[in-house]
Each structure stands twice: as structure tokens, then as C-alpha cells.
Coordinates of C-alpha atoms in Angstrom, one line a residue:
M1 CA 135.5 10.2 131.2
S2 CA 133.2 9.0 128.4
R3 CA 132.6 5.7 130.0
V4 CA 131.5 7.3 133.3
T5 CA 129.3 9.8 131.4
T6 CA 127.7 6.9 129.5
L7 CA 127.2 5.0 132.7
V8 CA 125.3 7.8 134.4
T9 CA 123.3 8.7 131.3
A10 CA 122.2 5.0 130.9
A11 CA 120.5 5.1 134.3
F12 CA 117.9 7.4 132.8
A13 CA 117.5 5.8 129.4
A14 CA 114.4 3.8 130.0
A15 CA 112.2 6.1 132.1
P16 CA 108.5 5.2 132.3
F17 CA 105.8 7.4 130.9
A18 CA 105.8 9.7 133.9
L19 CA 109.0 11.3 132.6
L20 CA 108.1 10.9 128.9
A21 CA 105.0 13.1 129.6
L22 CA 107.3 15.9 130.8
Q23 CA 108.4 16.4 127.2
Q24 CA 104.8 17.4 126.3
P25 CA 103.5 20.8 127.2
P26 CA 100.7 20.7 129.8
K27 CA 97.3 21.2 128.1
L28 CA 95.0 20.1 130.9
T29 CA 93.3 22.2 133.6
P30 CA 94.7 21.7 137.1
L31 CA 91.7 19.5 138.0
E32 CA 92.1 17.4 135.0
A33 CA 95.8 17.0 135.5
Q34 CA 95.2 16.0 139.1
R35 CA 92.7 13.3 138.0
V36 CA 95.2 11.9 135.5
T37 CA 97.9 11.8 138.2
V38 CA 95.5 9.9 140.5
V39 CA 94.6 7.4 137.8
R40 CA 98.3 6.8 137.0
T41 CA 99.1 6.3 140.7
T42 CA 96.2 3.8 140.9
F43 CA 97.6 1.9 137.9
K44 CA 101.1 1.8 139.4
A45 CA 99.8 0.5 142.8
H46 CA 97.3 -2.1 141.5
C47 CA 98.1 -3.0 137.9
F48 CA 101.8 -2.8 137.1
T49 CA 102.5 -6.1 138.8
C50 CA 101.0 -7.9 135.7
H51 CA 100.4 -5.2 133.1
S52 CA 103.9 -3.7 132.6
G53 CA 107.4 -4.8 131.5
A54 CA 108.6 -6.7 128.5
N55 CA 105.8 -9.3 128.5
P56 CA 102.7 -7.7 130.1
A57 CA 99.7 -10.0 130.8
A58 CA 97.2 -10.2 128.0
G59 CA 99.4 -7.8 126.0
L60 CA 98.2 -4.9 128.0
D61 CA 100.9 -2.4 129.2
L62 CA 99.5 0.2 131.5
S63 CA 103.0 1.8 132.3
T64 CA 103.2 3.8 129.1
P65 CA 100.9 6.2 127.3
E66 CA 101.3 4.1 124.1
G67 CA 100.3 0.9 126.0
I68 CA 97.2 2.5 127.5
Q69 CA 96.1 3.8 124.1
K70 CA 96.8 0.5 122.3
G71 CA 95.1 -1.8 124.7
G72 CA 95.7 -5.6 124.8
V73 CA 94.7 -8.8 123.1
S74 CA 91.0 -8.0 123.8
G75 CA 91.3 -4.6 122.0
K76 CA 91.2 -1.0 123.3
I77 CA 90.4 -0.7 127.0
F78 CA 88.2 2.4 126.8
V79 CA 86.0 4.5 124.6
P80 CA 86.9 8.2 125.4
G81 CA 83.9 9.9 126.9
K82 CA 81.9 6.7 127.2
P83 CA 82.7 4.8 130.4
S84 CA 79.8 2.4 130.1
E85 CA 81.3 1.1 126.9
S86 CA 84.8 0.8 128.2
L87 CA 86.4 -2.6 128.7
L88 CA 88.7 -1.3 131.4
L89 CA 85.8 -0.3 133.6
A90 CA 84.0 -3.6 133.0
R91 CA 87.1 -5.5 134.1
L92 CA 87.5 -3.4 137.2
K93 CA 83.9 -4.1 138.2
G94 CA 83.9 -7.8 137.2
E95 CA 81.1 -7.5 134.7
H96 CA 80.0 -9.7 131.7
G97 CA 81.0 -12.9 133.6
K98 CA 84.6 -12.1 133.6
P99 CA 86.9 -12.2 136.7
R100 CA 87.3 -8.9 138.5
M101 CA 90.6 -7.1 138.2
P102 CA 93.2 -6.9 139.6
L103 CA 93.1 -10.7 139.5
G104 CA 94.3 -12.3 142.7
F105 CA 94.6 -8.9 144.5
T106 CA 92.3 -6.6 146.5
A107 CA 89.7 -5.0 144.3
L108 CA 89.6 -1.2 143.8
T109 CA 87.3 0.8 146.0
A110 CA 84.2 2.4 144.7
E111 CA 85.9 5.8 144.9
Q112 CA 88.8 4.6 142.9
I113 CA 86.6 3.1 140.2
Q114 CA 84.6 6.3 140.1
T115 CA 87.9 8.3 139.5
V116 CA 88.8 6.0 136.6
S117 CA 85.2 6.5 135.2
D118 CA 85.5 10.2 135.5
W119 CA 88.9 10.0 133.8
I120 CA 87.4 8.1 130.8
T121 CA 84.5 10.6 130.7
A122 CA 86.9 13.5 130.4
G123 CA 88.7 11.8 127.5
A124 CA 91.2 9.4 129.1
R125 CA 94.1 11.8 128.6
T126 CA 97.7 10.5 129.6
D127 CA 99.7 13.7 129.1
A128 CA 99.4 15.2 132.6
P129 CA 102.8 16.3 134.0
D130 CA 104.2 14.6 137.0
K131 CA 106.4 16.3 139.6
P132 CA 109.7 14.5 139.2
H133 CA 112.0 13.4 142.0
W134 CA 114.2 16.3 143.1
A135 CA 117.3 14.4 142.2
Y136 CA 116.4 14.6 138.5
V137 CA 115.5 18.3 138.3
K138 CA 118.2 20.6 137.1
P139 CA 118.9 23.3 139.7
Q140 CA 117.7 26.8 138.7
R141 CA 119.0 29.9 140.3
P142 CA 115.9 31.6 141.8
A143 CA 115.2 35.3 141.7
L144 CA 116.1 37.2 144.9
P145 CA 113.0 38.1 147.0
Q146 CA 112.1 41.6 148.2
V147 CA 113.2 42.2 151.8
S148 CA 112.5 44.8 154.4
N149 CA 116.1 45.9 155.1
P150 CA 118.4 45.5 152.0
K151 CA 121.3 47.1 153.9
W152 CA 121.5 44.1 156.2
I153 CA 122.3 41.8 153.2
K154 CA 125.9 40.8 152.8
N155 CA 125.5 38.0 150.3
P156 CA 122.6 36.5 148.2
I157 CA 121.9 33.8 150.8
D158 CA 121.1 36.5 153.4
T159 CA 118.3 37.7 151.2
F160 CA 116.4 34.4 151.5
V161 CA 117.1 34.3 155.3
L162 CA 115.8 37.8 155.8
A163 CA 112.8 37.1 153.5
K164 CA 111.8 34.2 155.8
L165 CA 112.3 36.3 158.9
D166 CA 110.1 39.0 157.4
K167 CA 107.4 36.4 156.7
E168 CA 107.5 35.3 160.3
K169 CA 107.6 38.9 161.5
L170 CA 111.0 38.3 163.2
K171 CA 114.1 40.5 163.4
P172 CA 117.6 39.1 162.7
A173 CA 119.7 38.3 165.7
P174 CA 122.7 40.5 166.5
E175 CA 126.0 39.7 164.8
A176 CA 127.9 37.1 166.6
T177 CA 131.0 38.1 168.6
K178 CA 134.4 37.4 167.1
E179 CA 135.0 34.7 169.6
T180 CA 131.8 32.9 168.4
L181 CA 132.7 33.5 164.7
I182 CA 136.2 32.0 164.8
R183 CA 134.9 29.1 166.9
R184 CA 132.0 28.4 164.4
V185 CA 134.1 28.6 161.3
S186 CA 137.0 26.6 162.7
L187 CA 134.8 23.7 163.7
D188 CA 133.0 23.9 160.4
L189 CA 136.1 24.0 158.2
I190 CA 138.8 22.0 160.1
G191 CA 136.7 20.3 162.8
L192 CA 138.9 21.7 165.6
P193 CA 138.3 24.5 168.1
P194 CA 140.7 27.5 167.6
P195 CA 143.6 27.8 170.1
V196 CA 143.4 30.8 172.5
E197 CA 146.2 32.7 170.8
E198 CA 144.3 32.5 167.4
V199 CA 141.2 33.8 169.1
E200 CA 143.0 36.7 170.6
A201 CA 144.8 37.5 167.3
F202 CA 141.4 37.5 165.5
K203 CA 139.8 39.8 168.1
A204 CA 142.7 42.2 167.8
D205 CA 142.5 42.3 163.9
K206 CA 140.4 45.4 163.1
S207 CA 140.9 45.2 159.3
P208 CA 137.6 44.9 157.3
D209 CA 138.7 41.7 155.6
A210 CA 139.8 40.0 158.9
Y211 CA 137.1 37.3 158.6
E212 CA 137.9 36.6 154.9
R213 CA 141.6 36.1 155.7
L214 CA 140.6 33.8 158.6
V215 CA 138.6 31.7 156.2
D216 CA 141.4 31.6 153.7
R217 CA 143.9 30.5 156.3
L218 CA 141.6 27.6 157.5
L219 CA 141.0 26.5 153.9
A220 CA 144.7 26.3 153.4
S221 CA 145.2 24.2 156.6
P222 CA 146.0 20.5 156.1
H223 CA 143.2 19.9 158.6
Y224 CA 140.7 21.2 156.1
G225 CA 141.0 18.0 154.0
E226 CA 140.7 15.8 157.1
R227 CA 137.5 17.5 158.2
Q228 CA 135.8 17.4 154.8
A229 CA 137.0 13.8 154.2
R230 CA 135.0 12.5 157.2
I231 CA 131.7 12.6 155.3
W232 CA 133.2 11.1 152.2
L233 CA 134.8 8.3 154.2
D234 CA 131.4 7.4 155.7
M235 CA 129.9 7.2 152.2
A236 CA 132.7 4.9 151.1
R237 CA 132.1 2.6 154.1
Y238 CA 135.7 3.3 155.3
A239 CA 135.0 2.5 159.0
D240 CA 133.5 -0.9 158.2
T241 CA 135.4 -4.1 158.8
D242 CA 135.4 -6.9 156.4
G243 CA 132.3 -8.5 157.9
Y244 CA 131.3 -12.1 157.5
E245 CA 132.8 -14.9 159.5
K246 CA 136.3 -13.5 160.2
D247 CA 135.3 -9.8 160.4
L248 CA 138.9 -8.7 159.9
G249 CA 140.2 -5.2 159.6
R250 CA 141.3 -3.8 156.3
T251 CA 144.2 -1.6 155.1
A252 CA 142.9 1.3 153.0
W253 CA 144.6 4.2 154.6
V254 CA 146.5 5.0 151.4
W255 CA 143.2 5.8 149.7
R256 CA 142.2 7.9 152.8
D257 CA 145.4 9.9 152.4
W258 CA 144.7 10.4 148.7
L259 CA 141.2 11.7 149.5
I260 CA 142.5 14.2 152.0
K261 CA 145.2 15.4 149.6
S262 CA 142.7 15.8 146.8
L263 CA 140.4 17.9 149.0
N264 CA 143.3 20.0 150.2
Q265 CA 144.3 20.6 146.6
N266 CA 140.8 21.5 145.5
M267 CA 140.7 18.8 142.8
P268 CA 137.9 19.6 140.2
F269 CA 134.9 17.5 140.9
D270 CA 134.8 15.8 137.5
E271 CA 138.4 14.5 138.0
F272 CA 137.5 13.6 141.6
T273 CA 134.6 11.5 140.3
V274 CA 136.3 9.8 137.3
E275 CA 139.4 8.8 139.3
Q276 CA 137.4 7.2 142.1
L277 CA 135.0 5.3 139.8
A278 CA 137.3 4.5 136.9
G279 CA 140.9 5.6 137.7
D280 CA 142.2 2.2 136.5
Q281 CA 140.5 2.7 133.1
L282 CA 142.3 5.9 132.3
P283 CA 145.1 5.7 129.7
N284 CA 148.5 5.0 131.5
P285 CA 147.0 5.6 135.0
T286 CA 149.3 6.9 137.6
I287 CA 149.7 5.3 141.0
D288 CA 147.5 8.0 142.5
Q289 CA 144.8 7.3 140.0
L290 CA 144.9 3.6 140.9
V291 CA 144.8 4.4 144.6
A292 CA 141.8 6.6 144.0
T293 CA 139.7 3.5 143.1
G294 CA 140.0 2.6 146.7
F295 CA 136.6 4.3 147.1
H296 CA 135.2 1.0 145.9
R297 CA 137.7 -1.2 147.7
N298 CA 135.8 -0.9 151.0
T299 CA 133.3 -3.6 150.1
M300 CA 132.9 -6.3 152.6
M301 CA 134.9 -9.4 151.6
N302 CA 134.1 -12.9 152.7
L303 CA 137.5 -14.4 153.6
E304 CA 136.1 -17.7 154.9
G305 CA 137.6 -20.8 153.3
G306 CA 135.5 -22.4 150.5
V307 CA 133.7 -19.3 149.4
D308 CA 132.4 -19.5 145.9
P309 CA 134.3 -17.0 143.8
E310 CA 131.5 -16.0 141.5
E311 CA 129.0 -15.5 144.4
Q312 CA 131.5 -13.3 146.2
H313 CA 132.3 -11.3 143.1
F314 CA 128.6 -10.7 142.4
N315 CA 128.1 -9.4 146.0
V316 CA 131.0 -7.0 145.6
V317 CA 129.6 -5.7 142.3
I318 CA 126.1 -5.2 143.7
D319 CA 127.5 -3.2 146.7
R320 CA 129.4 -0.9 144.3
V321 CA 126.3 -0.2 142.2
A322 CA 124.3 0.7 145.4
T323 CA 127.1 2.9 146.7
T324 CA 127.6 4.7 143.4
S325 CA 124.0 5.5 142.9
T326 CA 123.5 6.8 146.5
V327 CA 126.6 9.0 146.4
W328 CA 126.6 10.3 142.8
L329 CA 123.0 9.9 141.6
G330 CA 121.3 11.0 144.8
S331 CA 119.0 8.0 144.6
T332 CA 118.7 4.6 146.2
L333 CA 119.0 2.0 143.5
Q334 CA 119.0 -1.2 145.6
C335 CA 115.3 -1.8 144.9
A336 CA 115.9 -2.1 141.2
R337 CA 118.2 -5.1 141.9
C338 CA 114.9 -7.2 142.0
H339 CA 112.3 -5.1 140.1
D340 CA 111.7 -1.8 138.3
H341 CA 111.2 1.2 140.5
K342 CA 107.5 1.9 140.8
Y343 CA 107.9 5.7 141.0
D344 CA 111.4 6.4 139.8
P345 CA 112.8 6.4 136.3
L346 CA 115.2 3.5 137.2
S347 CA 114.7 0.0 135.9
Q348 CA 116.1 -3.4 136.8
K349 CA 117.8 -3.2 133.4
D350 CA 119.5 0.1 134.4
F351 CA 120.7 -1.6 137.6
Y352 CA 122.5 -4.4 135.8
R353 CA 123.8 -2.1 133.1
M354 CA 125.6 -0.2 135.8
A355 CA 126.7 -3.5 137.4
A356 CA 128.3 -4.5 134.1
F357 CA 130.5 -1.4 134.4
F358 CA 132.0 -2.7 137.7
S359 CA 132.0 -6.4 136.8
N360 CA 135.4 -6.1 135.1
S361 CA 137.2 -6.0 138.4
N362 CA 138.7 -9.2 139.8
T363 CA 139.2 -10.9 143.1
Y364 CA 142.3 -13.0 143.5
P365 CA 142.4 -16.4 145.3
R366 CA 145.1 -17.0 147.9
G367 CA 145.7 -20.4 149.5
T368 CA 145.8 -23.9 148.2
F369 CA 143.1 -25.8 146.4
A370 CA 144.5 -29.1 147.7
T371 CA 143.2 -28.3 151.2
F372 CA 140.3 -26.1 150.0
D373 CA 141.9 -23.3 152.0
I374 CA 141.1 -20.6 149.5
T375 CA 140.3 -17.0 150.4
L376 CA 139.5 -14.2 147.9
H377 CA 141.1 -10.8 148.1
E378 CA 141.0 -7.5 146.3
P379 CA 143.9 -6.7 144.0
N380 CA 146.8 -4.9 145.7
I381 CA 149.4 -2.5 144.4
E382 CA 152.6 -1.2 145.7
V383 CA 152.5 2.4 146.8
P384 CA 156.1 3.4 147.6
T385 CA 157.1 6.7 149.3
P386 CA 159.2 9.2 147.4
A387 CA 162.3 8.0 149.4
Q388 CA 161.5 4.4 148.4
I389 CA 161.1 5.3 144.8
K390 CA 164.5 7.0 144.9
R391 CA 166.1 4.0 146.7
R392 CA 164.6 1.6 144.2
A393 CA 166.0 3.5 141.3
E394 CA 169.5 3.4 142.9
L395 CA 169.2 -0.3 143.5
K396 CA 168.2 -0.9 139.8
L397 CA 171.3 1.0 138.7
A398 CA 173.5 -1.1 141.1
V399 CA 172.0 -4.4 139.9
A400 CA 172.5 -3.4 136.2
A401 CA 176.2 -2.6 137.0
A402 CA 176.6 -5.9 138.8
Q403 CA 175.1 -7.8 135.9
K404 CA 177.4 -6.0 133.5
N405 CA 180.4 -7.0 135.6
A406 CA 179.1 -10.6 135.9
A407 CA 179.0 -10.9 132.2
K408 CA 182.8 -10.3 131.9
W409 CA 185.1 -13.3 131.7
T410 CA 187.5 -12.9 134.6
P411 CA 190.3 -15.4 135.2
E412 CA 188.4 -16.7 138.2
L413 CA 185.3 -17.4 136.1
R414 CA 187.3 -19.2 133.4
T415 CA 188.9 -21.5 136.1
A416 CA 185.5 -22.2 137.6
F417 CA 183.9 -22.9 134.3
A418 CA 186.7 -25.3 133.3
E419 CA 186.2 -27.2 136.5
W420 CA 182.5 -27.3 135.9
M421 CA 183.1 -28.6 132.3
R422 CA 185.3 -31.4 133.6
S423 CA 182.6 -32.4 136.1
A424 CA 179.9 -32.2 133.4
E425 CA 181.9 -34.2 130.9
S426 CA 182.6 -36.9 133.6
S427 CA 178.9 -37.2 134.0
S428 CA 178.8 -38.4 130.3
D429 CA 181.1 -41.4 131.2
W430 CA 178.1 -43.7 131.5
K431 CA 177.6 -46.6 129.1
P432 CA 174.0 -47.8 128.5
L433 CA 173.6 -51.4 129.7
P434 CA 171.9 -53.6 127.2
S435 CA 169.2 -55.7 128.8
T436 CA 169.0 -59.3 127.5
T437 CA 165.9 -60.2 129.5
V438 CA 163.6 -58.3 131.7
K439 CA 161.2 -60.2 133.9
A440 CA 158.6 -59.2 136.5
D441 CA 156.0 -60.7 138.8
Q442 CA 153.1 -59.5 136.5
A443 CA 154.3 -56.7 134.2
I444 CA 155.6 -57.3 130.7
F445 CA 158.1 -55.1 129.0
R446 CA 159.0 -53.7 125.6
S447 CA 162.3 -52.1 124.5
A448 CA 162.7 -48.8 122.7
D449 CA 165.6 -47.0 121.2
N450 CA 168.6 -46.0 123.3
L451 CA 168.2 -49.3 125.3
I452 CA 165.1 -47.9 127.1
V453 CA 162.7 -50.3 128.8
Q454 CA 159.0 -49.6 129.4
A455 CA 156.6 -51.6 131.5
I456 CA 153.2 -52.4 130.0
G457 CA 150.3 -54.7 130.8
E458 CA 148.9 -55.0 134.3
N459 CA 150.3 -52.8 137.0
A460 CA 150.6 -55.0 140.1
R461 CA 150.3 -53.7 143.7
Q462 CA 154.0 -54.6 144.3
E463 CA 156.6 -55.6 141.7
S464 CA 160.2 -56.8 141.3
Y465 CA 162.0 -56.2 138.0
R466 CA 164.8 -58.7 137.2
I467 CA 167.1 -57.5 134.5
E468 CA 169.5 -60.1 133.1
T469 CA 172.3 -58.6 131.0
T470 CA 176.0 -58.8 130.0
I471 CA 178.7 -56.5 131.3
Q472 CA 181.5 -55.9 128.8
P473 CA 185.1 -55.7 130.0
Q474 CA 185.5 -52.5 132.0
R475 CA 186.2 -51.1 135.4
L476 CA 182.8 -51.1 137.2
T477 CA 182.3 -48.5 140.0
G478 CA 178.6 -47.6 139.7
I479 CA 175.2 -48.5 138.4
R480 CA 172.7 -45.8 137.3
I481 CA 168.9 -46.1 136.9
E482 CA 167.3 -43.4 134.9
A483 CA 163.5 -43.1 135.6
L484 CA 162.2 -41.6 132.4
A485 CA 159.1 -39.5 131.9
D486 CA 156.7 -40.4 129.1
P487 CA 153.4 -38.9 127.9
T488 CA 151.8 -42.4 127.8
L489 CA 152.2 -42.8 131.6
P490 CA 149.8 -41.4 134.2
S491 CA 150.8 -37.8 134.9
K492 CA 153.6 -38.4 132.4
G493 CA 155.3 -40.8 134.9
P494 CA 158.0 -41.8 135.4
G495 CA 156.0 -44.2 137.7
R496 CA 152.8 -46.1 136.9
S497 CA 150.7 -44.9 139.8
Q498 CA 147.9 -42.5 139.2
N499 CA 150.0 -39.6 140.3
G500 CA 153.0 -40.6 138.2
N501 CA 155.1 -41.6 141.2
F502 CA 157.0 -44.8 142.1
V503 CA 158.9 -46.2 145.1
I504 CA 162.1 -48.3 144.8
T505 CA 162.5 -50.1 148.1
N506 CA 165.7 -52.1 147.3
V507 CA 168.2 -52.7 144.5
L508 CA 170.3 -55.9 144.3
L509 CA 173.2 -56.7 141.9
S510 CA 175.1 -59.9 141.2
V511 CA 178.0 -60.4 138.7
D512 CA 178.8 -63.9 137.5
G513 CA 176.6 -65.2 140.3
K514 CA 178.4 -63.3 143.1
P515 CA 176.5 -60.6 145.1
V516 CA 177.8 -57.1 144.8
K517 CA 177.5 -54.6 147.6
F518 CA 176.6 -50.9 147.3
S519 CA 178.2 -48.3 149.6
K520 CA 175.8 -45.5 148.9
A521 CA 173.1 -44.0 146.7
T522 CA 172.6 -40.5 145.4
A523 CA 169.8 -39.0 143.3
D524 CA 169.2 -35.8 141.4
F525 CA 165.9 -35.3 143.3
S526 CA 164.2 -37.1 146.2
Q527 CA 160.8 -36.8 147.7
K528 CA 160.7 -35.7 151.3
L529 CA 161.2 -38.7 153.6
F530 CA 161.9 -40.9 150.6
S531 CA 165.6 -40.3 149.9
A532 CA 168.1 -42.2 147.6
P533 CA 169.8 -44.1 150.5
D534 CA 166.4 -45.5 151.5
A535 CA 166.5 -47.4 148.2
L536 CA 169.0 -49.8 149.8
L537 CA 167.1 -50.6 153.0
G538 CA 164.5 -53.0 151.7
D539 CA 162.0 -51.3 154.0
P540 CA 158.4 -51.3 152.5
K541 CA 157.7 -48.0 154.4
K542 CA 160.6 -46.3 152.9
G543 CA 162.4 -46.2 149.5
W544 CA 163.3 -43.6 146.8
A545 CA 160.4 -41.6 145.3
V546 CA 160.0 -38.4 143.4
D547 CA 156.6 -36.9 144.4
G548 CA 156.9 -33.1 143.9
Q549 CA 158.6 -33.5 140.5
V550 CA 156.6 -36.2 138.8
G551 CA 156.3 -35.8 135.0
Q552 CA 160.0 -35.3 134.8
S553 CA 163.0 -37.6 134.3
H554 CA 165.2 -38.4 137.3
E555 CA 168.2 -40.6 138.1
I556 CA 169.6 -42.6 141.0
V557 CA 173.2 -43.8 141.2
F558 CA 174.5 -46.7 143.3
E559 CA 178.2 -46.7 144.1
L560 CA 179.8 -50.1 144.5
A561 CA 181.5 -50.7 147.9
E562 CA 184.5 -52.1 146.0
P563 CA 185.3 -51.5 142.3
I564 CA 185.2 -54.5 140.0
D565 CA 187.6 -55.1 137.1
V566 CA 185.5 -57.0 134.6
R567 CA 188.1 -58.6 132.3
Q568 CA 185.8 -60.6 130.0
P569 CA 182.0 -60.4 129.2
S570 CA 180.2 -61.3 132.4
S571 CA 176.6 -62.1 133.1
A572 CA 174.9 -59.8 135.6
V573 CA 171.5 -59.7 137.2
L574 CA 170.0 -56.4 138.6
T575 CA 166.9 -56.6 140.7
I576 CA 164.7 -53.5 141.3
E577 CA 162.3 -54.2 144.1
Q578 CA 159.2 -52.1 144.5
K579 CA 157.6 -53.7 147.6
S580 CA 156.2 -50.4 149.0
V581 CA 153.1 -50.2 151.3
Y582 CA 151.9 -47.7 148.7
D583 CA 150.3 -50.0 146.2
F584 CA 150.9 -49.7 142.4
H585 CA 153.9 -47.5 142.8
N586 CA 156.1 -49.1 140.1
L587 CA 158.6 -47.8 137.6
G588 CA 157.0 -47.2 134.2
R589 CA 160.0 -46.4 131.9
F590 CA 163.7 -46.7 132.7
R591 CA 167.3 -47.1 131.4
L592 CA 170.4 -48.7 133.0
S593 CA 174.0 -47.5 132.7
T594 CA 177.4 -48.4 134.1
T595 CA 180.5 -46.3 134.8
G596 CA 184.0 -46.7 136.0
V597 CA 184.7 -43.2 137.2
K598 CA 185.8 -42.6 140.7
A599 CA 183.1 -41.8 143.3
P600 CA 180.2 -41.9 140.8
A601 CA 177.2 -39.8 141.8
A602 CA 173.9 -38.5 140.4
S603 CA 174.3 -35.5 138.3
T604 CA 172.6 -32.1 139.0
I605 CA 173.0 -31.1 135.4
P606 CA 169.7 -31.0 133.5
P607 CA 169.2 -34.0 131.2
E608 CA 169.1 -31.9 128.0
I609 CA 172.5 -30.5 128.8
R610 CA 173.9 -33.9 129.6
T611 CA 172.6 -35.1 126.3
A612 CA 174.2 -32.2 124.4
L613 CA 177.6 -32.9 126.2
A614 CA 177.4 -36.5 125.3
A615 CA 176.7 -35.7 121.6
K616 CA 179.8 -33.4 121.5
D617 CA 182.1 -36.3 121.0
T618 CA 180.0 -38.2 118.4

């Protein structure tokens, strides 16, 4: 509440001297006061463009009594009672070889100059009261006038009606019939004509309070809120579409229902105001208080792709300032967006102070920046029905019970976990393959701990890595290539291309000079259309790649078509071809391993868990 009060109060904090003068008791005669008002109006119309604001021309501010009395860099602008010695009058006439004021604009007429001269002759007073705008005058209850027929009066308003009729020498019209009365009040309060049976019931009711009870019944009708909401909906721009290029409809009926409900419940006007302007700023706001801010969610939204977010946000804020001032302040504030109001106590500073109040709201982008298909939307909230709230609570209880049961170790879970552990431990049956020599068409290599190899130097358009090594006695069923991420690679790798990707188009193996065939390939992750089996095709348009999960380590496993029993240390050559049509897509960091397990395949277990399992036995 305090923020809203401060907001409204701030709109009147910098009023020009027209309102400041109201604080002084009028001391002038009506003629003198009229002359001061005319002079002030002349200054506003012809002089304020240059001689007002924070930096008035020549230091002369004609918009305040203090500025008029002080004068400018040339000194005081008048000598009270001596127009012939007054600098202001000389400037308006263009005397003493000086340019005529207002400079660059139409000169004042002889009549206007004479009025200024008369004003100086009378003493150049600035304390004449102005008649303020009605919106800034506190309402006062007037005294009831004397009327010709006091018995005709049924309420205070009738007194003023009869007084006007007396002035015009007219007589009141006869009281309307009951049919007319019920039709009038029904259309006025609920916007619907009364059914025939209600008209007949009202006609038959002879009690003295029949009309009052009719009004009470209509006020209690749910249609009352619907009828009264129509005007408020118009002020909130509810019937508008989104406008701009798409001109889509909008979904704000939940706020409309809140408005109708609030009017039917006779919500106090201060609450009605605060919740619509700042419901989201209240401590621990309810869903209804958040919905109430829908008053300002009817701003046109530009949903065209490529809209600048800051520009759209600014337009939204400006619309909310204009709407708030029109509805709650009874004044049009749009002019102050560009300049101070000439005749109202509203400045450009006031406009943007109010804009700052609404500038804390956000718009949210939807779409993808990759294709510039971004649209901006207002924030949305869920507004469940009572039945949905009840059902949601029931589901939360059911989920909590299911989670509690899931945490229990059942025999089935123990069996499944044991099976998973066997699978996980088998994935640790890989032995790193030491690389004796690594050669490439252009890249050079360096070795790191854990038998990791990293390519450095020039990144060629296409590459073949030839790894010469020795396989120790073992049963050989598969070869694994781990593509390892690294912060020194583009996008953290594991490839050397600018996006961190790579493409392996073929893998060849020979042991003791004899070619070894692979039966299949599996990977923990594959880019769409670049799967693990494609790494055995030798097709430059295909291969294994990992776009979509660059910056992470991955692995590919090649299963031998026939297992090999290596009975003594044997020389082996593994060639990794990267001959893709996508240039520079080469491996940046990798490690080789062998295994003898049956049906080797790439693991779906995260690398950190595999590492922990491998360390369990060391």
C-alpha cells in the first residue's frame, strides 16, 4: 500500500508555480488577479519553450515565482511600477539593438505587450490564484439549496434536481410507473431487462420498501458484477487483441472473473486498487492477488520474431503509465512522456518516476536464438480450480507414498541391483593400451597420464591417426576409443573443430601384420545421422560424431568379428580415419583400451561412476 501511495503522491511533487501560488492567500483585486493570470498564460504559451526547466536559456526561468523575481544572467527583468525601465519589456519590443523575444517565434501582439506593461506598472505580482484542474480539487459536500416543495424531496440529490427545475420554472415529471422503475433499475444494475414474472411480482408488492428490496436483490445478483465490470474491462483494454503483426487473441478471462467476483463481493476500493496495481508486491501474495495484476496484462504484445526485448518492454511500461494515470488520477499523462505539461502539475520527471514503478515487470522469451525465432510473452501463472487443488494434493500424497516404498530394499530390487553391479564391474574389464608411436598426416601428439593422447599443432582438414602399439598376451574381443573432453580444446572438445565436434569415418586394426575385422560398433552417445556403426563404413558423408553433447567425454567400442588369443606380445596398428566432408573435424584427445569380455559394448554408466568402480579393486 505504501508503494502505491508514494507513487500517486509523487505525481504531484513537482507542480509549477500555478499550484504553489494556491498556498498563498489571495491579496489582489479581481482585476489584478485576472491580469496576473493573463500574463502567466502568455509566458506559458510563448516563453516556456526556452525559459523553463532545469537549464533555462540565459538563466531565466519564467515558470516559477522565484525565477521571475530573480531574473537571468542580465539581471532582474523588471522594475516594479516602472515599465519603461524594465528589461523584460525592452526584450519583448526588441529595443536597444537586441533581438526581439521570443527568439525564433512569433512576436507578441501590441495588446499582449500592453498587458505585460500594465502588470509591471501594477507591481509585477505573481501570487494570483489559478483555478486548478478539477481532478486535483478535493470534493466538498455543498450546502443544500432552498427549494419550492421540500415535501417532494426523498434524498439530498432530489434537492439539487428540484432547485434546477425551480430556476427554469419547471415542474417535476410524475413518478414513473412500477413497470418503468423495475426496467430502469434492472438495466442500470445488471444490464438485463426484468422477466415478466418479476415485473408482475413488483407491481403486486404494495409494501413501502418494495423498491429498496428490489434494489437489494439486484445488487446481490451475480449479474451485478458482470454489468459493472463492463466499464472497467474497457478501461483495462480487455477487448483489445495483441495488435502488431500477428494480432493474436489473448487469454485473460481469469482476471475478468476476478474482477466480477470482486465487484460482487463489494471489495473496498483501496484493496481493489492495490491488488490490481501491485498485487504481486504484497507480502506472500495469494493466487487471487497475482491474478488481480491482470489489469495491466492487457498491453499489446509484439510477438513478431526478432523483436528487441528492451524496446518491447519499454512500450509495455509506457502503456501502463498512461492507463494508470487515466483510470486512477483522472488525467491524461501521455503528453508528459515527451515534455512537461504546460497547464497541469505533471512533469516529464513525474512520468518516468511512475514508469520506474512498473519497470520491475519482466517479459519472457520463447523460441530458439539459433534461428532467431524469439517471441516475448508476459509471465504466466497456474490458476487451478478448487477441484484441481484437491486432486493435486491427493497426487502429492500418492507420490510421497510411492517414493517411500521405492526406498525400501525388496528382494526384487536386491536381485536387480546385483545384476547391474555385475554389468558395471564388467565394464571395468578394460585395459589401457600403451601407444608406442602415434603418427598423423599433419598433427603432432603428446602423451599425458593414464595413457591419454592429445593432438596438438596444426588441425588439418582431414586426418588419419596411426597408433603403433604392443598387445600383451590376452584374449582380445574388443577395442575401445575414449574421446575425452578437455578445457584446452574448442568448446571443451573432445574434437578439434570450432564447435568441439569430430567425425570418425573408419577404424582399421591389424595384429602382427594381419587385418582384423570388426563385427559391430556401439557408442554411449551418437549424433543424429552419425551413429557408431557408421564409423566402419569409410564413407566421408557419414561417420560417428557427438554434436548435441560436445564438451563431454564419450566412448565407442568395436567388437571383433572373431576373438583373438594373443599368446605373446604382439605388434598392432590401429588407424583412426577422419576423412569427413566436414573439414577440421578431428579428434583432439583420446585413450585406447582392450578387453576380452564376451560381447563388449559401450557403457551407459557415467564416466565418474566407471572410474569409482575401477578404483574399488586398487
